[in-house]
Amino acid sequence: MSYSGMRVILTLYLRNKLNYTDDEAKEIYHMFNGMVSLCPIFGGIIADNYLGKYRTILYMMFIYVLGNSLVAVTAIPQLMLPGRLCTLLGLFLFAIGTGGIRPCVTAFGGEQFTLPKQEILLTLYFSILYFNLCVGSLIAKTLAPIFRGDFQCFGDKDCYTLAFGAPVIVIVFSIVVFVSGRRRYIIRQPKGNVVVDFTKCVFLGLKLKITNRSQNKHSHWLDSTRHKYSHQFISDVKRTLSILKLFLVTPVFWSLLEQMGSSWALQASKMDGRLGSYTIKADQLIVLSPISVMSFIAVSQKYLYPCLAKWNLLTNPLNKLKVGGIMAALAFVASASVETYLKTTYPELPQTGCSQLRIFNGNNCNVTIFNKGKNISHTIPPLSYFTNTKVNISNKENVAFDFVSDCFKRKHQDLFLEENKANSFFLTTNHSYYYEDNVEKSKSGFPMVRFLVTEEIKEPIVMYNMKSNNIEVNISATDINTRVEIYRSQYSIQVGDRDILNDIQLESGGVYNIILTKDKTDYKANVILITEPNSITILLLIPQIVFLSIAEVMYVVTGSELAFREAPENMKAVIGSIWILMQAFGNILIIVLTRLLVNVQMQTQFIMYSSIMFVSILIFHYQSRNYEFANKIEDEELMGMEERLQCETNVLKYKLNDTNPEGITLELSE
């Protein structure tokens, strides 16, 4: 619950509160996931060699609490802690704690059963454990966005502190429950880590092969280590390496699956979450993932797989892995299609070689503007504006304009324009105000408003939220450079005790300018839309989430089972650790590709990930063509042993009969 809750809101927190860019937030998110997947190897070594599983779990849970608490406390703005530093430190401690807990909990639980007497109970334990993981993830992905978005704390319009801090209470409670069973646990003392022995054996074999000390002496390069390791151990290492060969392309799949909480969360933040009277938050739709996973597990085990088995389809786990990879690739094709459609609602940003020019008329009469050099001639109605998003500008220029109006004398004025900037001017009767505009949508998804107030208004101005019945913004006539982030709602503008504009509906993602002026005793106002609000429904993300969830069941669940069943008995820990490590490599792959594709459009990135996934499935198909399953190898070895035994028995019979002149027959047992 804690880990899933952290993941589901982390990307938005890094971008919205710590002011990282989209790419930087995405990189940190995947660095965190990579650390979480890398640390279990060290946690397993510590548990098996030094502390034991029980003490490792217990000690690491306290480090886990410390990391989670640090992230939650850092989100309190009044404490003025170094946000980025403390958050990264908290995530690091969080990853270390996870590294000690993750590899030990499953094994420690399994050690509580006596085999083969309690084989059925052991199977039930693993089923309950996986179900609990899904339930915890479902709860976290449901509640964390609600805590973040529906609660306000410490003067913010959201409450990341509550979203990060609530799981801490659950963790502390879980520590109490865990320790309470101390006297009933079967606790085994550390007896060495096979991961270390496996690594030493492989490196020794490679060293001897490189130095040619094993050349022409053995049929396999690992056989040169027989002077240090037993024949059975070397055979298990060979078997393990053959399994790991199948998993070489696994990081590619993880690089797709892990983006559900980063790239897809950022994609959702730019969409319309309205569903009737309820608004789905950008980080809340991902709750469909654990629901889809649990549903598909039940459906596939009960109906789908047995039905396909009648036609001899998907009976081979390797084929399930291939189908899972294809489903993941199709999910990213779907996300690329959504992104292409979504791009039509993105604001037009300033471009190199051009300047965006906006002139807002704060007068009660028309204003005509002229510039021969830029071929600009336009009449701006009262409380309206002129825009040209592609004025050719090199570096910085002062562009001369003539302003003609009945409200003031003809003016000749130079307007300062800068390349690759949005330059805006607010014209009043006596002044021309300049500010550098920002047409981008709010990172949090809220509406953004800028107020342009003429000097004739002296009374206090407020923006009133008609749904919550409270004052949302106190407007300053002099603060033209500030954009205000507000809630999606209906508003009214009040000057003094008078309502001058009612029923203003401001939507999520929209950027608005509100012009206010006074004509003698009459107040006037107008709302100007600068950037279109989010208008494409977030429900379009459902197909890609469902596709990737099905892929997760067919790839991750099948891969975990395959790794466990195919691994030699004393190498299951090795395979389990490396399977988790593949997830870390997948996050590293995302970080590398994010750096390489920094200037590539998002839909193109999605297509590239999909293409890489298709290629990896082809490679996997090629590698797995001649793969022999462990049970088949065991059967062949058993048949071979029986044939050798029969042959040796016949030879022995022949020799005994040959030395027995009386032809006495001897009965030989196995």
Tab-separated table of N, CA and C in Angstrom, residues 12-148:
chain	number	residue	atom	x	y	z
A	12	LEU	N	3.768	13.417	-10.334
A	12	LEU	CA	3.092	14.714	-10.276
A	12	LEU	C	3.672	15.600	-9.170
A	13	TYR	N	4.054	14.997	-8.054
A	13	TYR	CA	4.656	15.771	-6.963
A	13	TYR	C	5.986	16.374	-7.396
A	14	LEU	N	6.813	15.573	-8.045
A	14	LEU	CA	8.116	16.066	-8.497
A	14	LEU	C	7.965	17.220	-9.480
A	15	ARG	N	6.971	17.120	-10.345
A	15	ARG	CA	6.775	18.166	-11.350
A	15	ARG	C	6.046	19.377	-10.781
A	16	ASN	N	4.958	19.137	-10.033
A	16	ASN	CA	4.099	20.235	-9.609
A	16	ASN	C	4.638	21.004	-8.413
A	17	LYS	N	5.263	20.308	-7.478
A	17	LYS	CA	5.705	20.945	-6.235
A	17	LYS	C	7.211	21.221	-6.196
A	18	LEU	N	8.002	20.337	-6.772
A	18	LEU	CA	9.452	20.534	-6.748
A	18	LEU	C	9.959	21.151	-8.047
A	19	ASN	N	9.029	21.428	-8.975
A	19	ASN	CA	9.327	22.173	-10.208
A	19	ASN	C	10.361	21.496	-11.104
A	20	TYR	N	10.360	20.173	-11.100
A	20	TYR	CA	11.143	19.458	-12.105
A	20	TYR	C	10.377	19.494	-13.431
A	21	THR	N	11.097	19.414	-14.526
A	21	THR	CA	10.440	19.313	-15.821
A	21	THR	C	9.803	17.930	-15.967
A	22	ASP	N	8.997	17.765	-17.004
A	22	ASP	CA	8.366	16.463	-17.234
A	22	ASP	C	9.413	15.361	-17.366
A	23	ASP	N	10.446	15.613	-18.160
A	23	ASP	CA	11.484	14.602	-18.375
A	23	ASP	C	12.272	14.330	-17.099
A	24	GLU	N	12.570	15.383	-16.329
A	24	GLU	CA	13.316	15.191	-15.079
A	24	GLU	C	12.491	14.403	-14.070
A	25	ALA	N	11.206	14.733	-13.956
A	25	ALA	CA	10.334	13.994	-13.040
A	25	ALA	C	10.236	12.524	-13.450
A	26	LYS	N	10.158	12.297	-14.738
A	26	LYS	CA	10.088	10.926	-15.254
A	26	LYS	C	11.368	10.162	-14.938
A	27	GLU	N	12.523	10.810	-15.090
A	27	GLU	CA	13.804	10.168	-14.806
A	27	GLU	C	13.921	9.810	-13.331
A	28	ILE	N	13.577	10.741	-12.445
A	28	ILE	CA	13.692	10.485	-11.007
A	28	ILE	C	12.748	9.363	-10.591
A	29	TYR	N	11.545	9.367	-11.163
A	29	TYR	CA	10.585	8.307	-10.866
A	29	TYR	C	11.170	6.936	-11.204
A	30	HIS	N	11.794	6.815	-12.357
A	30	HIS	CA	12.329	5.523	-12.770
A	30	HIS	C	13.652	5.207	-12.083
A	31	MET	N	14.408	6.218	-11.677
A	31	MET	CA	15.594	5.968	-10.851
A	31	MET	C	15.165	5.380	-9.507
A	32	PHE	N	14.094	5.921	-8.947
A	32	PHE	CA	13.558	5.395	-7.689
A	32	PHE	C	13.108	3.946	-7.855
A	33	ASN	N	12.357	3.659	-8.907
A	33	ASN	CA	11.916	2.286	-9.148
A	33	ASN	C	13.094	1.351	-9.389
A	34	GLY	N	14.118	1.859	-10.076
A	34	GLY	CA	15.317	1.052	-10.307
A	34	GLY	C	16.020	0.709	-9.011
A	35	MET	N	16.120	1.688	-8.101
A	35	MET	CA	16.737	1.438	-6.795
A	35	MET	C	15.931	0.413	-6.001
A	36	VAL	N	14.610	0.529	-6.068
A	36	VAL	CA	13.745	-0.415	-5.357
A	36	VAL	C	13.961	-1.841	-5.878
A	37	SER	N	14.239	-1.968	-7.163
A	37	SER	CA	14.449	-3.293	-7.761
A	37	SER	C	15.880	-3.782	-7.594
A	38	LEU	N	16.812	-2.871	-7.380
A	38	LEU	CA	18.224	-3.246	-7.229
A	38	LEU	C	18.558	-3.648	-5.800
A	39	CYS	N	17.988	-2.953	-4.823
A	39	CYS	CA	18.321	-3.183	-3.411
A	39	CYS	C	17.971	-4.584	-2.903
A	40	PRO	N	16.937	-5.287	-3.421
A	40	PRO	CA	16.647	-6.624	-2.907
A	40	PRO	C	17.805	-7.606	-2.987
A	41	ILE	N	18.693	-7.447	-3.969
A	41	ILE	CA	19.843	-8.350	-4.050
A	41	ILE	C	20.712	-8.201	-2.806
A	42	PHE	N	20.964	-6.956	-2.412
A	42	PHE	CA	21.782	-6.715	-1.229
A	42	PHE	C	21.020	-7.095	0.042
A	43	GLY	N	19.694	-6.868	0.026
A	43	GLY	CA	18.895	-7.280	1.174
A	43	GLY	C	18.926	-8.782	1.371
A	44	GLY	N	18.868	-9.531	0.274
A	44	GLY	CA	18.940	-10.985	0.367
A	44	GLY	C	20.277	-11.469	0.888
A	45	ILE	N	21.357	-10.830	0.452
A	45	ILE	CA	22.697	-11.201	0.919
A	45	ILE	C	22.836	-10.937	2.416
A	46	ILE	N	22.350	-9.777	2.860
A	46	ILE	CA	22.418	-9.435	4.286
A	46	ILE	C	21.619	-10.434	5.118
A	47	ALA	N	20.421	-10.789	4.639
A	47	ALA	CA	19.566	-11.701	5.388
A	47	ALA	C	20.164	-13.099	5.468
A	48	ASP	N	20.699	-13.604	4.369
A	48	ASP	CA	21.191	-14.982	4.330
A	48	ASP	C	22.564	-15.145	4.967
A	49	ASN	N	23.336	-14.075	5.040
A	49	ASN	CA	24.701	-14.193	5.558
A	49	ASN	C	24.885	-13.633	6.962
A	50	TYR	N	24.049	-12.668	7.364
A	50	TYR	CA	24.336	-11.960	8.606
A	50	TYR	C	23.146	-11.924	9.573
A	51	LEU	N	22.058	-11.266	9.192
A	51	LEU	CA	20.999	-10.969	10.148
A	51	LEU	C	19.907	-12.028	10.218
A	52	GLY	N	19.700	-12.753	9.158
A	52	GLY	CA	18.544	-13.627	9.085
A	52	GLY	C	17.338	-12.854	8.560
A	53	LYS	N	16.338	-13.572	8.077
A	53	LYS	CA	15.211	-12.913	7.414
A	53	LYS	C	14.371	-12.093	8.389
A	54	TYR	N	14.132	-12.612	9.601
A	54	TYR	CA	13.261	-11.900	10.537
A	54	TYR	C	13.854	-10.549	10.921
A	55	ARG	N	15.085	-10.540	11.352
A	55	ARG	CA	15.699	-9.280	11.780
A	55	ARG	C	15.895	-8.319	10.614
A	56	THR	N	16.188	-8.849	9.426
A	56	THR	CA	16.329	-7.979	8.255
A	56	THR	C	15.017	-7.266	7.948
A	57	ILE	N	13.910	-8.023	7.971
A	57	ILE	CA	12.591	-7.407	7.730
A	57	ILE	C	12.309	-6.332	8.773
A	58	LEU	N	12.544	-6.663	10.045
A	58	LEU	CA	12.227	-5.737	11.133
A	58	LEU	C	13.049	-4.455	11.043
A	59	TYR	N	14.361	-4.589	10.879
A	59	TYR	CA	15.217	-3.403	10.838
A	59	TYR	C	14.908	-2.541	9.618
A	60	MET	N	14.678	-3.189	8.497
A	60	MET	CA	14.437	-2.435	7.270
A	60	MET	C	13.075	-1.738	7.288
A	61	MET	N	12.143	-2.263	8.061
A	61	MET	CA	10.839	-1.588	8.161
A	61	MET	C	10.983	-0.227	8.839
A	62	PHE	N	11.898	-0.124	9.803
A	62	PHE	CA	12.125	1.170	10.445
A	62	PHE	C	12.772	2.156	9.474
A	63	ILE	N	13.708	1.679	8.662
A	63	ILE	CA	14.300	2.544	7.630
A	63	ILE	C	13.235	2.959	6.621
A	64	TYR	N	12.339	2.032	6.314
A	64	TYR	CA	11.222	2.296	5.394
A	64	TYR	C	10.338	3.425	5.932
A	65	VAL	N	9.997	3.336	7.236
A	65	VAL	CA	9.170	4.367	7.871
A	65	VAL	C	9.876	5.713	7.839
A	66	LEU	N	11.186	5.698	8.118
A	66	LEU	CA	11.953	6.942	8.123
A	66	LEU	C	11.928	7.605	6.751
A	67	GLY	N	12.142	6.826	5.677
A	67	GLY	CA	12.136	7.381	4.323
A	67	GLY	C	10.781	7.924	3.931
A	68	ASN	N	9.718	7.155	4.214
A	68	ASN	CA	8.369	7.604	3.872
A	68	ASN	C	8.001	8.862	4.651
A	69	SER	N	8.367	8.913	5.931
A	69	SER	CA	8.052	10.075	6.761
A	69	SER	C	8.786	11.316	6.286
A	70	LEU	N	10.041	11.151	5.866
A	70	LEU	CA	10.823	12.295	5.402
A	70	LEU	C	10.201	12.916	4.157
A	71	VAL	N	9.730	12.080	3.235
A	71	VAL	CA	9.073	12.599	2.032
A	71	VAL	C	7.796	13.348	2.406
A	72	ALA	N	7.029	12.796	3.359
A	72	ALA	CA	5.772	13.432	3.765
A	72	ALA	C	6.014	14.765	4.458
A	73	VAL	N	6.991	14.818	5.368
A	73	VAL	CA	7.276	16.047	6.111
A	73	VAL	C	7.825	17.123	5.183
A	74	THR	N	8.641	16.716	4.210
A	74	THR	CA	9.225	17.684	3.279
A	74	THR	C	8.156	18.391	2.462
A	75	ALA	N	7.005	17.738	2.282
A	75	ALA	CA	5.922	18.338	1.491
A	75	ALA	C	5.195	19.452	2.233
A	76	ILE	N	5.536	19.698	3.512
A	76	ILE	CA	4.932	20.805	4.266
A	76	ILE	C	5.688	22.084	3.931
A	77	PRO	N	5.076	23.019	3.214
A	77	PRO	CA	5.820	24.198	2.747
A	77	PRO	C	6.309	25.099	3.870
A	78	GLN	N	5.565	25.145	5.002
A	78	GLN	CA	5.941	26.045	6.089
A	78	GLN	C	7.263	25.661	6.746
A	79	LEU	N	7.664	24.403	6.655
A	79	LEU	CA	8.931	23.979	7.252
A	79	LEU	C	10.128	24.467	6.457
A	80	MET	N	9.898	24.790	5.184
A	80	MET	CA	10.942	25.349	4.310
A	80	MET	C	12.194	24.469	4.281
A	81	LEU	N	11.972	23.165	4.266
A	81	LEU	CA	13.091	22.231	4.120
A	81	LEU	C	13.575	22.259	2.673
A	82	PRO	N	14.850	21.933	2.442
A	82	PRO	CA	15.317	21.832	1.052
A	82	PRO	C	14.578	20.698	0.341
A	83	GLY	N	13.541	21.071	-0.401
A	83	GLY	CA	12.588	20.095	-0.925
A	83	GLY	C	13.206	18.994	-1.753
A	84	ARG	N	14.015	19.379	-2.716
A	84	ARG	CA	14.578	18.373	-3.612
A	84	ARG	C	15.533	17.434	-2.868
A	85	LEU	N	16.411	17.993	-2.053
A	85	LEU	CA	17.394	17.181	-1.334
A	85	LEU	C	16.717	16.218	-0.380
A	86	CYS	N	15.802	16.716	0.443
A	86	CYS	CA	15.136	15.868	1.438
A	86	CYS	C	14.257	14.808	0.774
A	87	THR	N	13.599	15.179	-0.317
A	87	THR	CA	12.760	14.196	-1.015
A	87	THR	C	13.604	13.069	-1.595
A	88	LEU	N	14.703	13.417	-2.240
A	88	LEU	CA	15.577	12.385	-2.817
A	88	LEU	C	16.177	11.505	-1.727
A	89	LEU	N	16.551	12.107	-0.584
A	89	LEU	CA	17.073	11.315	0.533
A	89	LEU	C	16.000	10.380	1.068
A	90	GLY	N	14.764	10.892	1.198
A	90	GLY	CA	13.665	10.050	1.658
A	90	GLY	C	13.396	8.890	0.714
A	91	LEU	N	13.432	9.146	-0.592
A	91	LEU	CA	13.222	8.083	-1.575
A	91	LEU	C	14.343	7.044	-1.508
A	92	PHE	N	15.577	7.509	-1.238
A	92	PHE	CA	16.713	6.585	-1.123
A	92	PHE	C	16.525	5.657	0.076
A	93	LEU	N	16.138	6.206	1.228
A	93	LEU	CA	15.883	5.386	2.413
A	93	LEU	C	14.705	4.446	2.168
A	94	PHE	N	13.697	4.938	1.477
A	94	PHE	CA	12.531	4.137	1.120
A	94	PHE	C	12.964	2.924	0.297
A	95	ALA	N	13.849	3.150	-0.675
A	95	ALA	CA	14.317	2.059	-1.537
A	95	ALA	C	15.138	1.048	-0.748
A	96	ILE	N	15.984	1.531	0.183
A	96	ILE	CA	16.777	0.612	1.000
A	96	ILE	C	15.862	-0.258	1.856
A	97	GLY	N	14.853	0.372	2.462
A	97	GLY	CA	13.909	-0.393	3.266
A	97	GLY	C	13.182	-1.444	2.449
A	98	THR	N	12.756	-1.058	1.262
A	98	THR	CA	12.091	-2.016	0.373
A	98	THR	C	13.023	-3.163	0.008
A	99	GLY	N	14.306	-2.838	-0.207
A	99	GLY	CA	15.281	-3.860	-0.577
A	99	GLY	C	15.468	-4.914	0.485
A	100	GLY	N	15.290	-4.534	1.746
A	100	GLY	CA	15.407	-5.529	2.797
A	100	GLY	C	14.136	-6.321	3.016
A	101	ILE	N	12.995	-5.694	2.747
A	101	ILE	CA	11.709	-6.353	3.005
A	101	ILE	C	11.300	-7.261	1.843
A	102	ARG	N	11.431	-6.750	0.639
A	102	ARG	CA	10.860	-7.415	-0.537
A	102	ARG	C	11.365	-8.841	-0.746
A	103	PRO	N	12.689	-9.118	-0.679
A	103	PRO	CA	13.122	-10.491	-0.947
A	103	PRO	C	12.927	-11.432	0.235
A	104	CYS	N	12.693	-10.870	1.430
A	104	CYS	CA	12.653	-11.698	2.635
A	104	CYS	C	11.254	-12.129	3.040
A	105	VAL	N	10.249	-11.264	2.792
A	105	VAL	CA	8.900	-11.564	3.259
A	105	VAL	C	8.375	-12.860	2.652
A	106	THR	N	8.501	-12.994	1.336
A	106	THR	CA	7.989	-14.195	0.669
A	106	THR	C	8.679	-15.448	1.179
A	107	ALA	N	10.021	-15.402	1.243
A	107	ALA	CA	10.775	-16.573	1.690
A	107	ALA	C	10.525	-16.872	3.163
A	108	PHE	N	10.465	-15.825	3.994
A	108	PHE	CA	10.232	-16.031	5.423
A	108	PHE	C	8.863	-16.653	5.664
A	109	GLY	N	7.865	-16.206	4.910
A	109	GLY	CA	6.547	-16.817	5.032
A	109	GLY	C	6.558	-18.273	4.605
A	110	GLY	N	7.287	-18.563	3.512
A	110	GLY	CA	7.361	-19.941	3.044
A	110	GLY	C	8.040	-20.873	4.028
A	111	GLU	N	8.981	-20.329	4.797
A	111	GLU	CA	9.713	-21.160	5.762
A	111	GLU	C	8.841	-21.593	6.940
A	112	GLN	N	7.673	-21.006	7.089
A	112	GLN	CA	6.798	-21.362	8.210
A	112	GLN	C	6.064	-22.682	7.975
A	113	PHE	N	6.182	-23.244	6.763
A	113	PHE	CA	5.452	-24.459	6.419
A	113	PHE	C	6.388	-25.658	6.371
A	114	THR	N	5.859	-26.800	6.784
A	114	THR	CA	6.607	-28.051	6.749
A	114	THR	C	6.236	-28.813	5.491
A	115	LEU	N	7.224	-29.093	4.659
A	115	LEU	CA	6.980	-29.775	3.390
A	115	LEU	C	7.472	-31.217	3.486
A	116	PRO	N	6.792	-32.151	2.812
A	116	PRO	CA	5.624	-31.949	1.921
A	116	PRO	C	4.280	-32.006	2.654
A	117	LYS	N	4.304	-32.062	3.965
A	117	LYS	CA	3.079	-32.213	4.748
A	117	LYS	C	2.107	-31.066	4.513
A	118	GLN	N	2.634	-29.849	4.400
A	118	GLN	CA	1.780	-28.656	4.261
A	118	GLN	C	1.906	-28.035	2.868
A	119	GLU	N	2.071	-28.867	1.856
A	119	GLU	CA	2.238	-28.384	0.482
A	119	GLU	C	1.028	-27.562	0.034
A	120	ILE	N	-0.179	-28.021	0.373
A	120	ILE	CA	-1.400	-27.316	-0.032
A	120	ILE	C	-1.478	-25.952	0.644
A	121	LEU	N	-1.118	-25.906	1.929
A	121	LEU	CA	-1.135	-24.637	2.651
A	121	LEU	C	-0.103	-23.664	2.091
A	122	LEU	N	1.032	-24.188	1.668
A	122	LEU	CA	2.057	-23.325	1.078
A	122	LEU	C	1.548	-22.690	-0.211
A	123	THR	N	0.875	-23.476	-1.044
A	123	THR	CA	0.295	-22.941	-2.281
A	123	THR	C	-0.753	-21.875	-1.967
A	124	LEU	N	-1.569	-22.132	-0.944
A	124	LEU	CA	-2.585	-21.164	-0.535
A	124	LEU	C	-1.935	-19.878	-0.036
A	125	TYR	N	-0.827	-20.020	0.680
A	125	TYR	CA	-0.110	-18.843	1.196
A	125	TYR	C	0.342	-17.933	0.060
A	126	PHE	N	0.923	-18.497	-0.992
A	126	PHE	CA	1.381	-17.683	-2.123
A	126	PHE	C	0.204	-17.003	-2.828
A	127	SER	N	-0.918	-17.695	-2.918
A	127	SER	CA	-2.098	-17.094	-3.544
A	127	SER	C	-2.602	-15.916	-2.722
A	128	ILE	N	-2.668	-16.104	-1.393
A	128	ILE	CA	-3.130	-15.017	-0.520
A	128	ILE	C	-2.152	-13.847	-0.565
A	129	LEU	N	-0.867	-14.152	-0.598
A	129	LEU	CA	0.149	-13.097	-0.641
A	129	LEU	C	-0.004	-12.242	-1.895
A	130	TYR	N	-0.155	-12.880	-3.042
A	130	TYR	CA	-0.291	-12.116	-4.289
A	130	TYR	C	-1.594	-11.332	-4.309
A	131	PHE	N	-2.657	-11.946	-3.770
A	131	PHE	CA	-3.936	-11.243	-3.704
A	131	PHE	C	-3.814	-10.005	-2.811
A	132	ASN	N	-3.111	-10.142	-1.670
A	132	ASN	CA	-2.914	-9.005	-0.772
A	132	ASN	C	-2.138	-7.885	-1.455
A	133	LEU	N	-1.168	-8.239	-2.258
A	133	LEU	CA	-0.413	-7.224	-2.996
A	133	LEU	C	-1.343	-6.419	-3.896
A	134	CYS	N	-2.217	-7.127	-4.585
A	134	CYS	CA	-3.153	-6.435	-5.481
A	134	CYS	C	-4.139	-5.571	-4.705
A	135	VAL	N	-4.620	-6.071	-3.563
A	135	VAL	CA	-5.567	-5.300	-2.757
A	135	VAL	C	-4.893	-4.047	-2.208
A	136	GLY	N	-3.668	-4.205	-1.680
A	136	GLY	CA	-2.941	-3.044	-1.171
A	136	GLY	C	-2.699	-2.011	-2.244
A	137	SER	N	-2.337	-2.477	-3.431
A	137	SER	CA	-2.123	-1.569	-4.558
A	137	SER	C	-3.421	-0.867	-4.944
A	138	LEU	N	-4.522	-1.619	-4.941
A	138	LEU	CA	-5.827	-1.044	-5.295
A	138	LEU	C	-6.237	0.039	-4.303
A	139	ILE	N	-6.055	-0.234	-3.017
A	139	ILE	CA	-6.415	0.754	-1.991
A	139	ILE	C	-5.575	2.009	-2.150
A	140	ALA	N	-4.267	1.822	-2.344
A	140	ALA	CA	-3.369	2.973	-2.453
A	140	ALA	C	-3.676	3.812	-3.682
A	141	LYS	N	-3.893	3.161	-4.804
A	141	LYS	CA	-4.136	3.902	-6.041
A	141	LYS	C	-5.504	4.574	-6.045
A	142	THR	N	-6.388	4.132	-5.145
A	142	THR	CA	-7.679	4.795	-5.003
A	142	THR	C	-7.597	5.974	-4.044
A	143	LEU	N	-6.959	5.757	-2.883
A	143	LEU	CA	-6.965	6.768	-1.833
A	143	LEU	C	-5.917	7.857	-2.017
A	144	ALA	N	-4.727	7.490	-2.499
A	144	ALA	CA	-3.648	8.484	-2.596
A	144	ALA	C	-4.051	9.693	-3.448
A	145	PRO	N	-4.651	9.503	-4.641
A	145	PRO	CA	-5.088	10.683	-5.408
A	145	PRO	C	-6.175	11.488	-4.706
A	146	ILE	N	-7.039	10.803	-3.929
A	146	ILE	CA	-8.076	11.523	-3.188
A	146	ILE	C	-7.456	12.365	-2.084
A	147	PHE	N	-6.533	11.773	-1.326
A	147	PHE	CA	-5.838	12.532	-0.286
A	147	PHE	C	-5.094	13.720	-0.888
A	148	ARG	N	-4.528	13.506	-2.063
A	148	ARG	CA	-3.752	14.566	-2.712
A	148	ARG	C	-4.646	15.686	-3.227
